[in-house]
CSV table of C-alpha atoms and ligand atoms in Angstrom, one decimal:
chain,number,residue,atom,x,y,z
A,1,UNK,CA,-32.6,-3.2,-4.3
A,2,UNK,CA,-31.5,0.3,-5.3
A,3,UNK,CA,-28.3,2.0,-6.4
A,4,UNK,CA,-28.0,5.8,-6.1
A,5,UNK,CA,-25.8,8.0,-7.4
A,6,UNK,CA,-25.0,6.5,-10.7
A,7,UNK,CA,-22.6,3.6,-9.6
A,8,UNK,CA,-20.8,1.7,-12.3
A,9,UNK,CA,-23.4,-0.2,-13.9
A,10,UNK,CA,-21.4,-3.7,-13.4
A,11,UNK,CA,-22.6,-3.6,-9.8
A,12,UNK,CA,-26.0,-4.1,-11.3
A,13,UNK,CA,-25.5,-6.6,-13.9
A,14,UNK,CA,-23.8,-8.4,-10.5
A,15,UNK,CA,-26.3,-8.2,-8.4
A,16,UNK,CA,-29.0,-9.1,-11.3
A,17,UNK,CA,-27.2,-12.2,-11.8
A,18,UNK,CA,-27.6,-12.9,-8.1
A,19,UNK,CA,-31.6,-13.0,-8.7
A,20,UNK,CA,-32.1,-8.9,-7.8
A,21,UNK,CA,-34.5,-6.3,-9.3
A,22,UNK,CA,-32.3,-3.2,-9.4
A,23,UNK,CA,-33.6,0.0,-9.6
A,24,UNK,CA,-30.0,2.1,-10.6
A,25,UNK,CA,-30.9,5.6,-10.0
A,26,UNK,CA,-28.4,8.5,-11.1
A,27,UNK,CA,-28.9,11.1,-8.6
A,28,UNK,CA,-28.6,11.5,-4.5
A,29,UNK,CA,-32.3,10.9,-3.5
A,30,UNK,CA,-33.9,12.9,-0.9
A,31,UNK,CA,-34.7,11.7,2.1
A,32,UNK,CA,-38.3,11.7,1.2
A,33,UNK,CA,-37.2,9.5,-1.4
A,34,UNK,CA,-34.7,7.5,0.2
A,35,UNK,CA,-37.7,6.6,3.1
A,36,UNK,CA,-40.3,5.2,0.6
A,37,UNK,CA,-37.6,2.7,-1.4
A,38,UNK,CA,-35.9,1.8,1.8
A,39,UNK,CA,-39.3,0.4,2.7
A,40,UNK,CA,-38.8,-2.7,-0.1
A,41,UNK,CA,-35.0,-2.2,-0.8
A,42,UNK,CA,-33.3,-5.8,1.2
A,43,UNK,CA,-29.9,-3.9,0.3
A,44,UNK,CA,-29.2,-0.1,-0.9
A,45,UNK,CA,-26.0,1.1,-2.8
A,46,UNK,CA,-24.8,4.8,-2.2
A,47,UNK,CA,-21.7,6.7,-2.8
A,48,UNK,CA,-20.7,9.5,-0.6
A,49,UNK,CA,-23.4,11.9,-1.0
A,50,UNK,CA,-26.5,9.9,0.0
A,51,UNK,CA,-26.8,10.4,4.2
A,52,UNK,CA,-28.3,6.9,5.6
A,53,UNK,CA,-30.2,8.6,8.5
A,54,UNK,CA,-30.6,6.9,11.7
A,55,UNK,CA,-34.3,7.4,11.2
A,56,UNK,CA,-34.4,5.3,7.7
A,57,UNK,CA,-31.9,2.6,9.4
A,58,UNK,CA,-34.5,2.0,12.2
A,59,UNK,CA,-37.5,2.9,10.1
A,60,UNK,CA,-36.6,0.0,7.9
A,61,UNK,CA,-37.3,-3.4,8.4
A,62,UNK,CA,-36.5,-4.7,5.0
A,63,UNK,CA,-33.1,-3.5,4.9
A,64,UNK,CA,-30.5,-6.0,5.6
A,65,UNK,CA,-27.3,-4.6,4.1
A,66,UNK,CA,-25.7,-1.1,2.9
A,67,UNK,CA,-23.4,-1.0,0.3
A,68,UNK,CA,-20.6,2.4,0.2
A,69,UNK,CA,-19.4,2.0,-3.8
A,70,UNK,CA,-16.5,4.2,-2.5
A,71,UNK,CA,-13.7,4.3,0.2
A,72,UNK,CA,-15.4,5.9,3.3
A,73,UNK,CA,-18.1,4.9,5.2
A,74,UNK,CA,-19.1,7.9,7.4
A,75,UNK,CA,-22.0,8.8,5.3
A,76,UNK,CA,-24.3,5.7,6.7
A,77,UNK,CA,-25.4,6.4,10.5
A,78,UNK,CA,-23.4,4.8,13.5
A,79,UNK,CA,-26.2,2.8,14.6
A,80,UNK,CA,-26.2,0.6,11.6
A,81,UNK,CA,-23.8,-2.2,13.5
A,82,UNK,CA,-26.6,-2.1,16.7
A,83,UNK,CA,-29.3,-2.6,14.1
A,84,UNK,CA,-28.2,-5.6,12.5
A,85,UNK,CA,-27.4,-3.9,9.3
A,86,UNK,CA,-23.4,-4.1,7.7
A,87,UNK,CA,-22.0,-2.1,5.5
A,88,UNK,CA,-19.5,-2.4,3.3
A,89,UNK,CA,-17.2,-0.5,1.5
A,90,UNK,CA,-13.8,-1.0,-1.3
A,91,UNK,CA,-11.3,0.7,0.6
A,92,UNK,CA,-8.4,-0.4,-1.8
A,93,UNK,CA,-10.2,-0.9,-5.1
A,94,UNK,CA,-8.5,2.8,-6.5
A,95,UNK,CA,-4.9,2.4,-5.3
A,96,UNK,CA,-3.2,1.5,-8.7
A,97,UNK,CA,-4.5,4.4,-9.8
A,98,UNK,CA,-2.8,6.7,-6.9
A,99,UNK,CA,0.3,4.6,-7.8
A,100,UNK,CA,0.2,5.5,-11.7
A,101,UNK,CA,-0.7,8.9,-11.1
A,102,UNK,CA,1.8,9.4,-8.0
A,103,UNK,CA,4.7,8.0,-10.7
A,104,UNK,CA,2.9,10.5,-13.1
A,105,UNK,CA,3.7,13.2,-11.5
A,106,UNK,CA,7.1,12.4,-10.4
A,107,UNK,CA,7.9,12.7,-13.9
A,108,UNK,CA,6.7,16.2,-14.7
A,109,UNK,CA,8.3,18.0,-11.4
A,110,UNK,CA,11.6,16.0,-12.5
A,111,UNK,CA,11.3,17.7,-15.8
A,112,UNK,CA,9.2,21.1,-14.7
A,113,UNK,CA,6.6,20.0,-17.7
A,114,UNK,CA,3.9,22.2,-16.0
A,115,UNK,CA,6.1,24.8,-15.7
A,116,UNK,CA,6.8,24.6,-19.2
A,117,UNK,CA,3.7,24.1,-20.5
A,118,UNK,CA,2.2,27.0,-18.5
A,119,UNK,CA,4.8,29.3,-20.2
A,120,UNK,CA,4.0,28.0,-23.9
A,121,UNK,CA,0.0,28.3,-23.3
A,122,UNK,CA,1.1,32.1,-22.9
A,123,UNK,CA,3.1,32.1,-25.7
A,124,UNK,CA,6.7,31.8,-24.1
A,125,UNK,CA,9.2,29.2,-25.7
A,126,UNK,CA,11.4,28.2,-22.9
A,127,UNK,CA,13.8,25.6,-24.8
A,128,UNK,CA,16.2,24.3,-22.3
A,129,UNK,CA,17.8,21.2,-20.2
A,130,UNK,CA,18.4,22.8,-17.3
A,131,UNK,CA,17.1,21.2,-14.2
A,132,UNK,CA,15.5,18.9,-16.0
A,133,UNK,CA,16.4,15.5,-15.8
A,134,UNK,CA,16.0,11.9,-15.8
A,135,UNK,CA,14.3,9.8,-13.1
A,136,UNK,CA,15.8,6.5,-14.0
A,137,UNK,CA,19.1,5.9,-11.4
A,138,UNK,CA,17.6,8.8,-9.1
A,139,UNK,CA,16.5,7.4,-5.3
A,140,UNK,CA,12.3,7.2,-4.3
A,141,UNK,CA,11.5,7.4,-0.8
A,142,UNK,CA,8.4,6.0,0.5
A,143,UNK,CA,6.8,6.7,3.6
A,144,UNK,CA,3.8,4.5,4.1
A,145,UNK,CA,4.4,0.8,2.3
A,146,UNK,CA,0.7,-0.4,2.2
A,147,UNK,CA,-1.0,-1.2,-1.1
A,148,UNK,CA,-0.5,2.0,-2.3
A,149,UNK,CA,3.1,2.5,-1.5
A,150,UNK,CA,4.1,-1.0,-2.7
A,151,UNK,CA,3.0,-0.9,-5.9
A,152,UNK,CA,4.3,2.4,-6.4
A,153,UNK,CA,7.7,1.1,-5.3
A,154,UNK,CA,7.4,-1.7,-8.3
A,155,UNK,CA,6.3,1.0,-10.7
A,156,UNK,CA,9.3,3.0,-10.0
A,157,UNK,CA,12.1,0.1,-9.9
A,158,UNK,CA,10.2,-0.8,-13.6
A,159,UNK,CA,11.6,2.9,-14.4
A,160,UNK,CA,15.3,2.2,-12.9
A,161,UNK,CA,14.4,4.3,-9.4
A,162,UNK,CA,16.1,3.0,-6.6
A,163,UNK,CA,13.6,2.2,-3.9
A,164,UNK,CA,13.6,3.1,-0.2
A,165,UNK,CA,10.8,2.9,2.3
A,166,UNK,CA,9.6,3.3,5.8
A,167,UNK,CA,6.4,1.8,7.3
A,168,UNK,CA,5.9,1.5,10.9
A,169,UNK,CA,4.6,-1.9,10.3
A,170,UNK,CA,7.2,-4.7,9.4
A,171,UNK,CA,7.0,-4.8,5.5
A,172,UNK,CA,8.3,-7.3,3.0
A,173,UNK,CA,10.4,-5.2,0.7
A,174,UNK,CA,9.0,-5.9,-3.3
A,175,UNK,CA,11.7,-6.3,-5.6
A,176,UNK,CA,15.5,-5.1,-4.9
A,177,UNK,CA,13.6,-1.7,-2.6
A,178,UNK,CA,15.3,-1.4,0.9
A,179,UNK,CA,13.4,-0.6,3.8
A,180,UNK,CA,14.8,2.0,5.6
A,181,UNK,CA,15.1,1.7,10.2
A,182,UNK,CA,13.3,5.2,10.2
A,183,UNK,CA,11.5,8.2,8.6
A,184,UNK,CA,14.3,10.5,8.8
A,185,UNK,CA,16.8,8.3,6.9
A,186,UNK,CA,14.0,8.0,3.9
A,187,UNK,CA,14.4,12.2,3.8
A,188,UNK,CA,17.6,12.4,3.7
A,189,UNK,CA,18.3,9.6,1.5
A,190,UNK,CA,15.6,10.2,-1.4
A,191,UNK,CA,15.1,12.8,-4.9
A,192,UNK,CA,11.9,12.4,-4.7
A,193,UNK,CA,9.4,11.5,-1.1
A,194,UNK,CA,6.2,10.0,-1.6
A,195,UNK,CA,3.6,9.6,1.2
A,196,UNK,CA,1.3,6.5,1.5
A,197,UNK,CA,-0.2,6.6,5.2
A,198,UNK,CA,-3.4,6.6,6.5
A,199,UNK,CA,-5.0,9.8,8.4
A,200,UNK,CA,-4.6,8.8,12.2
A,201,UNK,CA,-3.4,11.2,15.6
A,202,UNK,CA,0.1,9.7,14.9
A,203,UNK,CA,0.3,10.9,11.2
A,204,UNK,CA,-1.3,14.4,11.7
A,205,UNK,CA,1.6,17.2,10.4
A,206,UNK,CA,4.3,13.7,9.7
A,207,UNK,CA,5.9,16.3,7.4
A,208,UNK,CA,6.5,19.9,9.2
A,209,UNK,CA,9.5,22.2,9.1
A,210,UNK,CA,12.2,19.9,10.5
A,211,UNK,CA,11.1,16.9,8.5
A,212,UNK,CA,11.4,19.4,5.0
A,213,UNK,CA,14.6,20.3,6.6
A,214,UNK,CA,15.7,16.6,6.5
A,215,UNK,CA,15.1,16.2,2.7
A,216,UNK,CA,18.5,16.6,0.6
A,217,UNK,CA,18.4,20.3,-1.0
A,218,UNK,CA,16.2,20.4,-4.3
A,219,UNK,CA,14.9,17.1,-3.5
A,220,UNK,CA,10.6,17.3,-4.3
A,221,UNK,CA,7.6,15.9,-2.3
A,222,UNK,CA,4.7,14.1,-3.3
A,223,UNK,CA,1.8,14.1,-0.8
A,224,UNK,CA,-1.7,11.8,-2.6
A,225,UNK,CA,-2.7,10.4,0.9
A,226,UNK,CA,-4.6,12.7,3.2
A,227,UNK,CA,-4.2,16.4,3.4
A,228,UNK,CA,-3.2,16.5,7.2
A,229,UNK,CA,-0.3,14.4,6.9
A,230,UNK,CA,1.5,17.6,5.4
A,231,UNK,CA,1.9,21.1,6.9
A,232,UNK,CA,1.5,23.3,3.7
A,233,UNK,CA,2.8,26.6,5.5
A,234,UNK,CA,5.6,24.5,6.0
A,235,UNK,CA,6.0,23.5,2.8
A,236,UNK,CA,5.3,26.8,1.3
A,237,UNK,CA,7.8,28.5,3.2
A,238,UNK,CA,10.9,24.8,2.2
A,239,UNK,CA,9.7,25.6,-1.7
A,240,UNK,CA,10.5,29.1,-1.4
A,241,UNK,CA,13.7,29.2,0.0
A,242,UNK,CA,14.3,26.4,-3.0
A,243,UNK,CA,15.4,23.9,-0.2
A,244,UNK,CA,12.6,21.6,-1.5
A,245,UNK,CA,12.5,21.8,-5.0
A,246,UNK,CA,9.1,21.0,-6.0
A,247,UNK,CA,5.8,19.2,-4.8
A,248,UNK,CA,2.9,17.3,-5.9
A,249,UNK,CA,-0.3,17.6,-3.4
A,250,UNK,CA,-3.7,16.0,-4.2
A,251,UNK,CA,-4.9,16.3,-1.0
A,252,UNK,CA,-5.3,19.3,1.7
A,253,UNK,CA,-6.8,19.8,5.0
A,254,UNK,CA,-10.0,21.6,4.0
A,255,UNK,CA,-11.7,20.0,1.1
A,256,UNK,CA,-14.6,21.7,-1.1
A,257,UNK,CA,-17.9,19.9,-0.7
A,258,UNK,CA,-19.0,20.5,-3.9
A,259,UNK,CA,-17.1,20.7,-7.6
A,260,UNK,CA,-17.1,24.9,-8.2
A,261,UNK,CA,-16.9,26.1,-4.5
A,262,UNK,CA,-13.9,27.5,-3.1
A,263,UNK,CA,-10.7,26.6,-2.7
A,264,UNK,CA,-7.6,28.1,-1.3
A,265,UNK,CA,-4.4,26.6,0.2
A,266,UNK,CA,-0.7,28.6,1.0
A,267,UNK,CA,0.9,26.5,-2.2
A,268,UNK,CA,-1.0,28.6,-5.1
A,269,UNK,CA,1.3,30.1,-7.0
A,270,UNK,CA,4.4,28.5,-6.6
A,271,UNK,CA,6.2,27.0,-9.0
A,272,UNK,CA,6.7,23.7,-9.9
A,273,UNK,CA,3.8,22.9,-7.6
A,274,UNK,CA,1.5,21.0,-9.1
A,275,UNK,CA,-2.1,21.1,-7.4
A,276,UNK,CA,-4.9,18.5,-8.1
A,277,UNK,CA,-8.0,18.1,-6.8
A,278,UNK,CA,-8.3,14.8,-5.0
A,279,UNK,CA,-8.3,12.9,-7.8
A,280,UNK,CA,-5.8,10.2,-6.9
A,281,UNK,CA,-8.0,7.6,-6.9
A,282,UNK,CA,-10.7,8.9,-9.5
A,283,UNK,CA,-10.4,6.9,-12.4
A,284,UNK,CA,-13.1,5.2,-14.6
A,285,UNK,CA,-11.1,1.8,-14.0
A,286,UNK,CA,-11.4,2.6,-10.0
A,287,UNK,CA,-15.6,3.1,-10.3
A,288,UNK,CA,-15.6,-0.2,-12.1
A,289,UNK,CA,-13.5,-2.0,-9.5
A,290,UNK,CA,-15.3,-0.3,-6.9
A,291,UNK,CA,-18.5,-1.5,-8.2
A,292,UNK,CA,-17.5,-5.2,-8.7
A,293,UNK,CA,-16.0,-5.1,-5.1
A,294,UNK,CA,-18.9,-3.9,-3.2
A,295,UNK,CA,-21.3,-6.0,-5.6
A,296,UNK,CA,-19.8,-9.2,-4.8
A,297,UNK,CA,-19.6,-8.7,-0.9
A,298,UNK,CA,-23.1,-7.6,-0.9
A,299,UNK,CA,-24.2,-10.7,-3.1
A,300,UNK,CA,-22.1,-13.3,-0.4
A,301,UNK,CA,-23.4,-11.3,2.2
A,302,UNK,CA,-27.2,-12.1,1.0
A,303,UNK,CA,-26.5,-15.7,-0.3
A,304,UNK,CA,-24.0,-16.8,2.5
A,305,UNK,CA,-24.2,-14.1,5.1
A,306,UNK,CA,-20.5,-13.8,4.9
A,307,UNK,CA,-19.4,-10.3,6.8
A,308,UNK,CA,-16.0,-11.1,6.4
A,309,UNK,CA,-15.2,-7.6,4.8
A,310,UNK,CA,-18.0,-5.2,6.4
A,311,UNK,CA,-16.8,-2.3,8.3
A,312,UNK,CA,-18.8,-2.1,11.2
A,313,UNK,CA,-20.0,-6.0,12.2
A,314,UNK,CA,-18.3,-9.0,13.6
A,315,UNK,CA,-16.9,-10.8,10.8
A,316,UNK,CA,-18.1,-14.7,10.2
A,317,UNK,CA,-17.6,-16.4,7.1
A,318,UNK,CA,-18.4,-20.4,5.9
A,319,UNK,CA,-18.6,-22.0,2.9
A,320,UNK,CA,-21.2,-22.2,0.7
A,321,UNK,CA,-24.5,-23.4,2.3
A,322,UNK,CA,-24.4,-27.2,1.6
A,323,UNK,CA,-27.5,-28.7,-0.6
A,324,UNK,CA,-30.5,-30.1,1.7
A,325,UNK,CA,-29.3,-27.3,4.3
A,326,UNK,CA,-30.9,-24.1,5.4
A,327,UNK,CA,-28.2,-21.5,6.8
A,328,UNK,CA,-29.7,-18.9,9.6
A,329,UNK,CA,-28.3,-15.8,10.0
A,330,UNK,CA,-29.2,-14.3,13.4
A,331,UNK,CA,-28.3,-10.9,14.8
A,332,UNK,CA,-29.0,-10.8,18.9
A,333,UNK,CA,-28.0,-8.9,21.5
A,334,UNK,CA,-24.2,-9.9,23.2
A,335,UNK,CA,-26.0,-10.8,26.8
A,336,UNK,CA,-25.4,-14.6,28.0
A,337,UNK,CA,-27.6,-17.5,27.2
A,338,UNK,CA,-28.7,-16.3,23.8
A,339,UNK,CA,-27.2,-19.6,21.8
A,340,UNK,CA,-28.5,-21.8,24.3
A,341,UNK,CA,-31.9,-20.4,23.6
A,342,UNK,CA,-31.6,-21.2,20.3
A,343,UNK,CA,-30.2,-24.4,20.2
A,344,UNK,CA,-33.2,-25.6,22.6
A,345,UNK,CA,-35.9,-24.1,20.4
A,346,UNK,CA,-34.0,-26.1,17.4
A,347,UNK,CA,-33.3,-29.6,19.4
A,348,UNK,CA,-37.2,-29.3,20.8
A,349,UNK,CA,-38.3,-29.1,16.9
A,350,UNK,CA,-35.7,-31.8,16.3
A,351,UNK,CA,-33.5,-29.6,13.7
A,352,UNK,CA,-30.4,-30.9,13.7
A,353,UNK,CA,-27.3,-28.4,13.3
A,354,UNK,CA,-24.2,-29.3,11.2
A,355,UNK,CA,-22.5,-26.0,11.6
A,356,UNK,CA,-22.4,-22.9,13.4
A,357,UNK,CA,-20.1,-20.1,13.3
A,358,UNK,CA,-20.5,-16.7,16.0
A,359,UNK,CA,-18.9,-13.6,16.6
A,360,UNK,CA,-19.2,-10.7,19.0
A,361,UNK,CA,-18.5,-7.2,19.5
A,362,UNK,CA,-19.4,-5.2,22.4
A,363,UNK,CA,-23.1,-5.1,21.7
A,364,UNK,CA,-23.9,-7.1,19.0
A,365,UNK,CA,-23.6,-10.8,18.3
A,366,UNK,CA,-23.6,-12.6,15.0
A,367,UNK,CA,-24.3,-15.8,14.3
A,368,UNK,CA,-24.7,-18.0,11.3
A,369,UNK,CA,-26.1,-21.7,11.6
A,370,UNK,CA,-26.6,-24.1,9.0
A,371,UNK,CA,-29.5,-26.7,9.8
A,372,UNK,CA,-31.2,-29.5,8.1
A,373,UNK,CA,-34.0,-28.5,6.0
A,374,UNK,CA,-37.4,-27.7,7.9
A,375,UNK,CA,-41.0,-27.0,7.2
A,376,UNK,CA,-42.2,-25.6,10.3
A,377,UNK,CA,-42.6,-22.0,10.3
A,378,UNK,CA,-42.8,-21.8,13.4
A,379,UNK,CA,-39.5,-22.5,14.0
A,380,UNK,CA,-38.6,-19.0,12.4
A,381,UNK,CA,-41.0,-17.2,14.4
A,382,UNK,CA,-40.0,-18.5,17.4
A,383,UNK,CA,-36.1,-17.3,16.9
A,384,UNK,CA,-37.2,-14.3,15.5
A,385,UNK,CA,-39.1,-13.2,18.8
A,386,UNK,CA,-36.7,-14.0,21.1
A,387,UNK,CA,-35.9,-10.7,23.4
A,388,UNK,CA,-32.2,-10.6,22.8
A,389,UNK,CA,-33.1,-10.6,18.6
A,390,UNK,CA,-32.6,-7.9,16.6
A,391,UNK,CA,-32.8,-9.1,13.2
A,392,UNK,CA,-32.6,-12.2,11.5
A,393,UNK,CA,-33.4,-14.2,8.1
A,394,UNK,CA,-32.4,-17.1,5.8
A,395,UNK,CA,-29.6,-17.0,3.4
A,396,UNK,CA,-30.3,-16.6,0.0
B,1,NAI,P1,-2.8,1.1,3.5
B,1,NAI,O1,-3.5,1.0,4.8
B,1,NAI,O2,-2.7,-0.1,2.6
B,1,NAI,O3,-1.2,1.5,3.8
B,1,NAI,C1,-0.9,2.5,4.7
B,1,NAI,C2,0.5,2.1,5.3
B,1,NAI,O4,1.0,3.2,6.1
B,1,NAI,C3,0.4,0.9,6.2
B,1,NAI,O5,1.3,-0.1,5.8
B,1,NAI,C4,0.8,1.5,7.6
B,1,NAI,O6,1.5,0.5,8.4
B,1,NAI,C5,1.7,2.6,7.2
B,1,NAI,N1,1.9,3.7,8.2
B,1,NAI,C6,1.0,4.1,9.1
B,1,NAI,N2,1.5,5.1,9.8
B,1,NAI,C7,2.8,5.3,9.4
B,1,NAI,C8,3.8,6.2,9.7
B,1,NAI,N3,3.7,7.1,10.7
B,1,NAI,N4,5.0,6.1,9.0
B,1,NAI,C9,5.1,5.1,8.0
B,1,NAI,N5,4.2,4.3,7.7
B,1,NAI,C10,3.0,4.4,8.3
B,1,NAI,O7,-3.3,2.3,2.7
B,1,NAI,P2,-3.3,2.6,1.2
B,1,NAI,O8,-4.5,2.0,0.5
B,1,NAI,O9,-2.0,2.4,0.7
B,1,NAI,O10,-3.6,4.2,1.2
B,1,NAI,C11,-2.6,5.1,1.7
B,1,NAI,C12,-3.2,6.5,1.8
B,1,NAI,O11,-3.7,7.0,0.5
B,1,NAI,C13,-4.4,6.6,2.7
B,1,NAI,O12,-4.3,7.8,3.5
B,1,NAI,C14,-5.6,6.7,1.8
B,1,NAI,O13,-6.7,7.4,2.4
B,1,NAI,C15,-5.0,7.5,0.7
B,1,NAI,N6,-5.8,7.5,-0.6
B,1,NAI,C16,-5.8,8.6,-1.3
B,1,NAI,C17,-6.5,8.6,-2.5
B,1,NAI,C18,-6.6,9.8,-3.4
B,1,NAI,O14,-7.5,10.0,-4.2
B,1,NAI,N7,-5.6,10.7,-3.3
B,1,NAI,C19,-7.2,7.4,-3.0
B,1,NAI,C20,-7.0,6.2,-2.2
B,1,NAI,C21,-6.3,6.3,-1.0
């Protein structure tokens, strides 16, 4: 198998103890490149740079499984699912490390300490307590209470905030926090807002002028979840009148693709604003967790066949394959009659099945049996060549 773009190397020493020859490579291949080791690679590892072509997907017949050492997904073709190929991704391996840096940060707007320490690298000494204060005793709203916003919320109690939250989702509170019955009553209860939520149609601008309006006067805003939750003319316009009193923003609407390209966004310049470059989540604990994640779901996927966590195929999951068993893992076609084909050609060769676990989506059916050992090959071929299949193969 190969791993691009220089994942953590724990993913390798994983996936070696799982019987693998990995080739860990540290750049973004070309697609020339990509073409000729997807030709022998059973699984390939990429972060977000690496495009997995529809052409390589099809192309590639050795290819059961991509692995995404990162949180999205979109950088592997659509037509994976269709293909019989899963991918799979760590979509929460990083979040204590938005939570640390979220409380982080909290702490120097409460105290202006890039304010101040802007003034000292130009040689101002700016001794003095005003607005600068404590966060112990002071109230933390959060607005999203998912695994980012919870464990934020038991950072902050750990520090003596007070706790309130809204999710739209029913949420067991952590701790003495208090869910709130709405967004508005976070915004005007809280010092300091946070914002955990996902990018969806119902969370695009969640924060605009009104919303600003509704925090108490001075209170500050911290947005580390995805740039379009905020609108930052809005917020430009709430810090300058001094109604919001400072902000933290990771995230914006328009990233850079690359490190050294561009950037601009309406909250440059203002003060106590502190500005970071999507690096919530971008720790060297994160890669490692990342790496073990996506390591061991690709390693059950091969041994078991489990899917149970892929993004983009039906999930099926059993136990480990008994001993004296063979588990087949077949991908078909979702048209009728599929199953029974198989369990004829099976009963006909007098293979007995002891378990069997399916699941659809719209096109694409999965389906893992576990057998009694057999000898005839032509067993194999036989499944293999049925119209409706569109990949298959033996665990392990
Ligand atoms: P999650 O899916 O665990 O939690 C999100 C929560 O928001 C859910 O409980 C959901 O019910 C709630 N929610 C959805 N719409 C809402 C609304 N309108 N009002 C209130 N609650 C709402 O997600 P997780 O892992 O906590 O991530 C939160 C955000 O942080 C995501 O947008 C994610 O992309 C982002 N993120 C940012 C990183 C960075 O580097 N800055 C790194 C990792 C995640």
């Amino acid at each position: 198998m190969a791993l691009f773009e220089a994942v953590h190397p724990v993913a390798a020493s994983i996936l070696q103890e799982h019987g693998f020859r990995v080739d860990s490579l540290k750049h973004s291949p070309s697609a020339q490149e990509l073409a000729e080791l997807a030709k022998t690679s059973t699984l390939i590892g990429v972060r977000s740079k690496t495009k997995i072509s529809a052409q390589l997907l099809s192309g590639s017949t050795a290819l059961a499984a991509v692995g995404c050492f990162c949180i999205g997904t979109d950088q592997v073709d659509a037509s994976a699912a269709a293909l019989g190929i899963p991918i799979f991704n760590a979509p929460f391996s990083n979040t204590r490390s938005v939570a640390e840096m979220t409380l982080a940060e909290i702490i120097c707007l409460s105290r202006a300490l890039f304010q101040k320490s802007s003034q000292l690298h130009v040689g101002r000494w700016d001794k003095s307590s005003k607005n600068s204060r404590e966060v112990r005793g002071r109230t933390l709203g959060i607005i999203g209470y998912g695994h980012i916003g919870s464990q934020l919320s038991v950072l902050a109690e750990s520090l003596g905030m007070r706790v309130v939250f809204f999710d739209t989702a029913r949420k067991l509170a952590l701790g003495n926090a208090h869910s709130l019955a709405n967004m508005d009553a976070v915004l005007a209860a809280s010092d300091f807002v946070s914002l955990h939520v996902p990018d969806m149609a119902s969370t695009r601008n969640l924060i605009g002028a009104a919303q600003l309006q509704n925090m108490k006067l001075g209170a500050m805003l911290v947005n580390n979840s995805r740039g379009k939750v905020v609108d930052l003319v809005a917020l430009a316009s709430a810090l300058k009148s001094g109604h919001v009193g400072g902000a933290a923003v990771d995230v914006f609407p328009e990233e850079p693709a690359e490190n050294g390209d561009g950037f601009s966004t309406p909250l440059a310049g203002l003060s106590n604003v502190i500005l970071t470059p999507h690096i919530g989540g971008s720790t060297e604990e994160a890669q490692e967790a990342i790496a073990i994640d996506v390591a061991e779901k690709l390693a059950r996927f091969w041994t078991q066949g489990c899917t149970a966590t892929s993004v983009n195929f039906p999930a099926v999951d059993l136990p480990n394959v008994r001993s004296g068993q063979v588990r087949i893992l077949h991908v078909h076609q979702n048209v009728p009659g599929v199953l029974s084909k198989m369990h004829t050609l099976l009963a006909n060769a007098g293979v007995n099945i002891n378990a069997e676990h399916l699941q659809s989506d719209q096109n694409t059916s999965y389906v893992i049996l576990d057998v009694d050992a057999f000898q005839d090959a032509n067993i194999m071929n036989a499944l293999r060549t049925l119209p409706e299949t569109i990949r298959m193969r033996v665990a392990g």
